[in-house]
Amino acid sequence: MRNSMQSGVDILSRQLNSPLEKIQDSLLEEKEIELYIKRDDMIHPEISGNKWRKMKYNVIEARQSGFDKILTFGGAYSNHIYAAAASGKAFGLQTIGVIRGEETLPLNPTLNFAKSAGMELKHVSRSEYRNKHTDEFVSKLREEFGDFYLVPEGGSNAFALPGVKELVDEIDVDFDIICAACGTGGTVAGICAGLKTGQKAWGFPALKGGSFIYNEVDRLLKEAKLPSSGNLELFTEFHFGGYAKYKVELIEFINAFKVKHGIPLDPVYTGKMMFGLYENIKKDMLPKGSVVVAVHTGGLQGIDGFNERYGALIE
Ligand SMILES: Cc1ncc(COP(=O)(O)O)c(C=O)c1O
């Protein structure tokens, strides 16, 4: 991965303070919008973005409860699987990744990394994977692997939210809107937990039919015993055909954004969020003078796998 701010165990106890970069752009000038990017992609070379934020209190909880093993779930290109494997390596925990779909060899760049970081990979069929959180399935996994600390798919559980909230607390500009890409909803739920009066969260689901995230956010906030937030708005039209699907205009946007601002975006999450935010700005959905923060939730490891599947689209 591209950038590294800190590494090692010390980041478990420290505030990360990822950089906040101001974006200069003629559209933003014309619309009188101040836009900042919270560069969580720079947190750690391998445990980047929302993944580190969501893993932090899970790792602490696993250790405090005496576990030496984490088991989690994900697709074959999952940013979460990549980060969970790296967390295990960095913090001395064994990791097991239950992967959706049969194994294909050679392993793609994500799984290859996970394996080299020491993660044990267990491939299950797509139909088995659907039962991943049932007691029966988890008991079978315990029979096979012994006791483990379970982290759900995407790392989204009650322990994920306080870690994500910390990123909002780090922001030292008085913003009106904070934006994030959504998959399972854990990240935007943690962001909602950090909002002050008058501030809003905008979520951009990366998959089709993303309005289920409203319920997920409520459920996660309740589970984490955090006050529910009515300040979330989801923009569900920027999925580009679905999870890990793309259209040429998205690829052009991502490549142009990197050339113009020197900031890489991934095609599965952050590219879609930034594209959607720019569309909303073009449509005058924000009053002049608004201050906006877009969270760069990482995901850059996925570019290699994406380019391998679709041709070298992302520069
Ligand atoms: C890079 C990136 N951004 C955003 C998200 C969305 O996070 P969440 O699943 O918490 O909604 C994910 C993954 O899930 C991700 O990998």
Short mmCIF file of C-alpha atoms and ligand atoms in Angstrom, two decimals:
data_model
loop_
_atom_site.label_atom_id
_atom_site.label_comp_id
_atom_site.label_asym_id
_atom_site.label_seq_id
_atom_site.Cartn_x
_atom_site.Cartn_y
_atom_site.Cartn_z
CA MET A 1 0.00 0.00 0.00
CA ARG A 2 1.00 3.53 -0.72
CA ASN A 3 1.30 5.56 2.45
CA SER A 4 2.30 4.97 6.01
CA MET A 5 1.83 7.25 8.97
CA GLN A 6 2.40 4.99 11.91
CA SER A 7 2.93 1.36 12.47
CA GLY A 8 3.05 -1.17 15.25
CA VAL A 9 1.31 -1.71 18.52
CA ASP A 10 1.55 1.91 19.70
CA ILE A 11 -1.38 2.95 17.52
CA LEU A 12 -3.69 0.89 19.71
CA SER A 13 -3.48 3.48 22.44
CA ARG A 14 -2.81 6.70 20.54
CA GLN A 15 -5.04 9.13 18.73
CA LEU A 16 -4.30 8.59 15.05
CA ASN A 17 -4.87 12.11 13.78
CA SER A 18 -4.85 11.22 10.11
CA PRO A 19 -4.29 14.33 7.95
CA LEU A 20 -7.14 16.58 6.86
CA GLU A 21 -6.41 17.91 3.38
CA LYS A 22 -8.21 20.80 1.71
CA ILE A 23 -9.25 20.24 -1.90
CA GLN A 24 -8.85 23.14 -4.34
CA ASP A 25 -11.03 22.92 -7.39
CA SER A 26 -12.82 25.30 -9.79
CA LEU A 27 -16.20 23.63 -9.14
CA LEU A 28 -15.79 24.11 -5.40
CA GLU A 29 -14.81 27.75 -5.93
CA GLU A 30 -17.80 28.36 -8.21
CA LYS A 31 -20.23 26.75 -5.75
CA GLU A 32 -18.49 28.29 -2.72
CA ILE A 33 -18.00 24.95 -0.99
CA GLU A 34 -15.06 24.15 1.26
CA LEU A 35 -14.10 20.50 0.90
CA TYR A 36 -11.64 18.54 3.04
CA ILE A 37 -10.55 14.91 2.81
CA LYS A 38 -9.87 13.04 6.02
CA ARG A 39 -6.97 10.84 4.90
CA ASP A 40 -7.67 7.69 6.88
CA ASP A 41 -6.07 5.81 4.00
CA MET A 42 -2.76 7.03 5.50
CA ILE A 43 -3.25 5.51 8.96
CA HIS A 44 -1.16 2.41 8.41
CA PRO A 45 0.36 0.75 5.34
CA GLU A 46 -1.84 -2.34 5.62
CA ILE A 47 -4.57 -1.69 8.18
CA SER A 48 -5.96 1.33 6.47
CA GLY A 49 -9.00 3.55 6.60
CA ASN A 50 -12.19 2.50 8.30
CA LYS A 51 -10.72 -0.99 8.74
CA TRP A 52 -8.31 0.13 11.39
CA ARG A 53 -10.97 2.29 13.03
CA LYS A 54 -13.32 -0.71 13.19
CA MET A 55 -10.70 -3.25 14.27
CA LYS A 56 -9.18 -1.18 17.09
CA TYR A 57 -11.64 -1.92 19.92
CA ASN A 58 -12.24 -5.42 18.58
CA VAL A 59 -8.54 -6.21 18.93
CA ILE A 60 -8.50 -4.67 22.42
CA GLU A 61 -11.62 -6.62 23.42
CA ALA A 62 -10.24 -9.88 21.99
CA ARG A 63 -7.02 -9.50 23.96
CA GLN A 64 -8.74 -8.43 27.18
CA SER A 65 -11.07 -11.42 26.95
CA GLY A 66 -8.06 -13.72 26.62
CA PHE A 67 -8.47 -14.76 22.96
CA ASP A 68 -5.42 -15.41 20.84
CA LYS A 69 -7.41 -16.02 17.66
CA ILE A 70 -9.77 -13.91 15.55
CA LEU A 71 -12.14 -15.41 12.99
CA THR A 72 -13.88 -13.26 10.46
CA PHE A 73 -15.71 -13.38 7.11
CA GLY A 74 -15.41 -11.75 3.71
CA GLY A 75 -15.42 -11.97 -0.07
CA ALA A 76 -12.32 -12.90 -2.03
CA TYR A 77 -11.36 -9.25 -2.64
CA SER A 78 -12.43 -7.96 0.76
CA ASN A 79 -10.63 -4.98 2.27
CA HIS A 80 -11.71 -6.28 5.65
CA ILE A 81 -10.07 -9.69 5.17
CA TYR A 82 -6.87 -7.94 4.10
CA ALA A 83 -6.93 -5.65 7.15
CA ALA A 84 -7.90 -8.40 9.59
CA ALA A 85 -4.95 -10.50 8.42
CA ALA A 86 -2.64 -7.50 8.80
CA SER A 87 -4.05 -6.73 12.29
CA GLY A 88 -3.37 -10.29 13.40
CA LYS A 89 0.20 -10.01 12.20
CA ALA A 90 0.72 -6.58 13.79
CA PHE A 91 -0.82 -7.45 17.15
CA GLY A 92 0.17 -11.08 17.56
CA LEU A 93 -3.22 -12.72 17.05
CA GLN A 94 -3.90 -15.75 14.90
CA THR A 95 -6.45 -15.05 12.17
CA ILE A 96 -8.90 -17.23 10.27
CA GLY A 97 -10.73 -15.87 7.25
CA VAL A 98 -13.91 -17.58 6.10
CA ILE A 99 -14.05 -16.69 2.42
CA ARG A 100 -17.19 -16.59 0.26
CA GLY A 101 -16.95 -18.95 -2.74
CA GLU A 102 -14.70 -21.79 -3.80
CA GLU A 103 -10.95 -21.32 -3.88
CA THR A 104 -9.44 -20.29 -7.22
CA LEU A 105 -5.73 -20.58 -7.81
CA PRO A 106 -3.51 -18.71 -8.05
CA LEU A 107 -4.89 -16.65 -5.16
CA ASN A 108 -5.84 -13.09 -6.06
CA PRO A 109 -3.67 -10.25 -4.61
CA THR A 110 -5.96 -9.77 -1.56
CA LEU A 111 -6.00 -13.42 -0.49
CA ASN A 112 -2.37 -13.85 -1.37
CA PHE A 113 -1.53 -11.02 1.02
CA ALA A 114 -3.85 -12.40 3.73
CA LYS A 115 -2.21 -15.81 3.51
CA SER A 116 1.29 -14.37 3.56
CA ALA A 117 0.31 -12.37 6.68
CA GLY A 118 -0.49 -15.70 8.35
CA MET A 119 -4.26 -15.85 7.92
CA GLU A 120 -5.72 -19.33 7.63
CA LEU A 121 -8.22 -19.28 4.76
CA LYS A 122 -11.35 -21.40 4.76
CA HIS A 123 -13.35 -21.22 1.54
CA VAL A 124 -17.05 -22.02 1.77
CA SER A 125 -19.71 -22.17 -0.93
CA ARG A 126 -21.88 -19.10 -1.47
CA SER A 127 -24.90 -20.89 -0.01
CA GLU A 128 -23.00 -21.96 3.12
CA TYR A 129 -21.68 -18.42 3.45
CA ARG A 130 -25.22 -17.07 3.69
CA ASN A 131 -25.57 -18.95 7.01
CA LYS A 132 -22.35 -17.53 8.36
CA HIS A 133 -23.82 -15.94 11.46
CA THR A 134 -26.10 -18.82 12.51
CA ASP A 135 -25.26 -20.60 15.76
CA GLU A 136 -24.99 -23.91 13.93
CA PHE A 137 -22.42 -22.63 11.43
CA VAL A 138 -20.38 -20.85 14.10
CA SER A 139 -20.40 -23.98 16.33
CA LYS A 140 -19.01 -26.03 13.43
CA LEU A 141 -16.27 -23.45 13.00
CA ARG A 142 -15.45 -23.69 16.73
CA GLU A 143 -15.21 -27.48 16.40
CA GLU A 144 -12.78 -27.02 13.53
CA PHE A 145 -10.66 -24.12 14.81
CA GLY A 146 -11.12 -24.10 18.60
CA ASP A 147 -12.31 -21.03 20.44
CA PHE A 148 -11.99 -17.65 18.70
CA TYR A 149 -13.10 -14.04 18.90
CA LEU A 150 -15.64 -13.53 16.13
CA VAL A 151 -15.59 -10.35 14.08
CA PRO A 152 -18.55 -10.11 11.68
CA GLU A 153 -18.27 -9.46 7.95
CA GLY A 154 -16.95 -5.97 7.26
CA GLY A 155 -15.89 -5.66 10.91
CA SER A 156 -19.17 -3.95 11.79
CA ASN A 157 -20.31 -4.58 15.34
CA ALA A 158 -20.81 -2.57 18.52
CA PHE A 159 -17.03 -2.43 19.14
CA ALA A 160 -16.45 -0.90 15.70
CA LEU A 161 -18.41 2.26 16.39
CA PRO A 162 -16.31 3.96 19.11
CA GLY A 163 -13.23 3.50 16.91
CA VAL A 164 -14.92 5.20 13.97
CA LYS A 165 -16.29 7.96 16.20
CA GLU A 166 -12.69 8.88 17.05
CA LEU A 167 -12.08 9.98 13.47
CA VAL A 168 -14.87 12.53 13.77
CA ASP A 169 -13.48 13.78 17.09
CA GLU A 170 -10.10 14.37 15.40
CA ILE A 171 -11.54 16.80 12.81
CA ASP A 172 -10.66 20.35 13.77
CA VAL A 173 -12.73 22.25 11.22
CA ASP A 174 -16.31 23.18 11.94
CA PHE A 175 -18.00 21.12 9.21
CA ASP A 176 -21.64 20.96 8.13
CA ILE A 177 -21.60 17.63 6.29
CA ILE A 178 -19.38 14.56 6.61
CA CYS A 179 -19.43 11.94 3.83
CA ALA A 180 -18.52 8.27 3.78
CA ALA A 181 -18.93 5.28 1.50
CA CYS A 182 -21.16 2.52 2.90
CA GLY A 183 -21.08 -1.26 2.68
CA THR A 184 -22.46 -2.75 5.88
CA GLY A 185 -23.19 0.62 7.52
CA GLY A 186 -20.78 0.32 10.47
CA THR A 187 -18.62 3.24 9.39
CA VAL A 188 -21.43 5.70 8.88
CA ALA A 189 -23.00 4.52 12.17
CA GLY A 190 -19.77 5.38 14.02
CA ILE A 191 -19.68 8.72 12.22
CA CYS A 192 -23.27 9.47 13.28
CA ALA A 193 -22.19 8.81 16.87
CA GLY A 194 -19.63 11.61 16.58
CA LEU A 195 -21.86 14.34 15.09
CA LYS A 196 -22.51 17.59 16.93
CA THR A 197 -25.80 19.46 16.78
CA GLY A 198 -26.46 20.79 13.28
CA GLN A 199 -23.97 18.47 11.57
CA LYS A 200 -25.11 15.86 9.06
CA ALA A 201 -23.72 12.61 7.69
CA TRP A 202 -24.09 11.72 4.03
CA GLY A 203 -23.68 8.04 3.18
CA PHE A 204 -23.00 6.67 -0.32
CA PRO A 205 -23.81 2.95 -0.51
CA ALA A 206 -21.47 1.05 -2.83
CA LEU A 207 -24.05 -1.65 -3.48
CA LYS A 208 -27.54 -1.70 -4.97
CA GLY A 209 -30.53 -1.23 -2.68
CA GLY A 210 -28.47 0.51 -0.03
CA SER A 211 -31.38 2.00 1.90
CA PHE A 212 -31.28 -1.00 4.30
CA ILE A 213 -28.34 0.88 5.83
CA TYR A 214 -30.74 3.24 7.65
CA ASN A 215 -31.93 0.25 9.72
CA GLU A 216 -28.45 -1.14 10.13
CA VAL A 217 -27.18 2.18 11.47
CA ASP A 218 -30.02 2.30 14.02
CA ARG A 219 -29.40 -1.32 15.01
CA LEU A 220 -25.64 -0.81 15.46
CA LEU A 221 -26.05 2.43 17.42
CA LYS A 222 -28.52 0.68 19.72
CA GLU A 223 -26.21 -2.31 20.16
CA ALA A 224 -23.33 0.03 20.99
CA LYS A 225 -25.61 1.94 23.41
CA LEU A 226 -25.00 5.18 21.56
CA PRO A 227 -27.76 7.73 20.91
CA SER A 228 -29.49 7.22 17.57
CA SER A 229 -29.01 9.89 15.00
CA GLY A 230 -31.63 11.39 12.73
CA ASN A 231 -28.92 13.24 10.85
CA LEU A 232 -28.07 10.63 8.26
CA GLU A 233 -28.97 10.89 4.59
CA LEU A 234 -28.16 8.10 2.14
CA PHE A 235 -27.66 8.63 -1.60
CA THR A 236 -28.40 5.24 -3.07
CA GLU A 237 -28.04 6.08 -6.77
CA PHE A 238 -24.22 5.96 -6.98
CA HIS A 239 -23.71 2.18 -6.95
CA PHE A 240 -22.72 2.01 -10.66
CA GLY A 241 -24.53 -1.28 -11.19
CA GLY A 242 -23.72 -2.88 -7.83
CA TYR A 243 -20.93 -3.99 -5.58
CA ALA A 244 -17.55 -3.94 -7.39
CA LYS A 245 -19.30 -2.95 -10.64
CA TYR A 246 -18.23 0.14 -12.52
CA LYS A 247 -19.00 2.43 -15.44
CA VAL A 248 -16.46 4.26 -17.58
CA GLU A 249 -17.44 7.63 -16.07
CA LEU A 250 -16.45 6.36 -12.61
CA ILE A 251 -13.04 5.19 -13.80
CA GLU A 252 -12.45 8.50 -15.61
CA PHE A 253 -13.42 10.41 -12.47
CA ILE A 254 -11.03 8.38 -10.26
CA ASN A 255 -8.10 8.72 -12.65
CA ALA A 256 -8.71 12.46 -13.15
CA PHE A 257 -9.04 13.01 -9.38
CA LYS A 258 -5.65 11.42 -8.81
CA VAL A 259 -3.97 13.52 -11.50
CA LYS A 260 -5.56 16.74 -10.23
CA HIS A 261 -5.26 16.27 -6.47
CA GLY A 262 -2.63 13.54 -6.05
CA ILE A 263 -5.12 11.47 -4.06
CA PRO A 264 -5.85 7.87 -5.11
CA LEU A 265 -9.44 6.64 -4.73
CA ASP A 266 -10.58 3.03 -4.95
CA PRO A 267 -13.25 1.98 -7.47
CA VAL A 268 -15.41 -0.01 -5.02
CA TYR A 269 -16.04 2.53 -2.25
CA THR A 270 -14.25 5.88 -2.05
CA GLY A 271 -14.41 6.59 -5.79
CA LYS A 272 -18.19 6.16 -5.76
CA MET A 273 -18.55 8.37 -2.68
CA MET A 274 -16.47 11.18 -4.16
CA PHE A 275 -18.26 10.91 -7.53
CA GLY A 276 -21.62 11.13 -5.74
CA LEU A 277 -20.50 14.07 -3.63
CA TYR A 278 -19.35 15.99 -6.72
CA GLU A 279 -22.69 15.26 -8.44
CA ASN A 280 -24.56 16.59 -5.39
CA ILE A 281 -22.40 19.72 -5.40
CA LYS A 282 -23.07 20.22 -9.13
CA LYS A 283 -26.81 19.91 -8.44
CA ASP A 284 -26.57 22.66 -5.78
CA MET A 285 -27.65 20.36 -3.00
CA LEU A 286 -25.45 22.24 -0.56
CA PRO A 287 -25.92 25.88 0.39
CA LYS A 288 -23.09 28.25 -0.52
CA GLY A 289 -20.52 28.47 2.27
CA SER A 290 -20.98 24.83 3.34
CA VAL A 291 -17.99 23.05 4.84
CA VAL A 292 -17.77 19.38 3.87
CA VAL A 293 -15.46 16.59 5.02
CA ALA A 294 -15.19 13.43 2.89
CA VAL A 295 -13.66 10.48 4.72
CA HIS A 296 -11.10 8.52 2.72
CA THR A 297 -11.88 5.09 4.12
CA GLY A 298 -8.96 3.41 2.33
CA GLY A 299 -9.61 0.33 0.19
CA LEU A 300 -6.62 1.02 -2.05
CA GLN A 301 -5.41 -2.56 -1.72
CA GLY A 302 -8.41 -3.51 -3.87
CA ILE A 303 -7.08 -1.64 -6.92
CA ASP A 304 -4.69 -4.45 -7.87
CA GLY A 305 -7.43 -7.08 -7.77
CA PHE A 306 -9.83 -4.78 -9.66
CA ASN A 307 -7.26 -4.13 -12.40
CA GLU A 308 -6.49 -7.84 -12.58
CA ARG A 309 -10.18 -8.63 -13.14
CA TYR A 310 -11.15 -5.84 -15.47
CA GLY A 311 -7.90 -4.80 -17.19
CA ALA A 312 -5.65 -1.99 -16.03
CA LEU A 313 -8.39 0.60 -15.63
CA ILE A 314 -7.23 2.42 -12.54
CA GLU A 315 -3.96 4.29 -13.03
C1 LIG B 1 -12.67 1.22 1.66
C2 LIG B 1 -13.99 1.05 2.29
N1 LIG B 1 -14.78 2.12 2.46
C3 LIG B 1 -16.00 2.02 3.00
C4 LIG B 1 -16.50 0.80 3.40
C5 LIG B 1 -17.86 0.72 3.98
O1 LIG B 1 -17.81 0.48 5.33
P1 LIG B 1 -19.03 -0.16 6.11
O2 LIG B 1 -19.05 -1.61 5.76
O3 LIG B 1 -18.67 0.08 7.52
O4 LIG B 1 -20.26 0.53 5.67
C6 LIG B 1 -15.71 -0.36 3.24
C7 LIG B 1 -16.10 -1.70 3.63
O5 LIG B 1 -16.89 -2.23 4.08
C8 LIG B 1 -14.43 -0.22 2.68
O6 LIG B 1 -13.64 -1.29 2.51
#
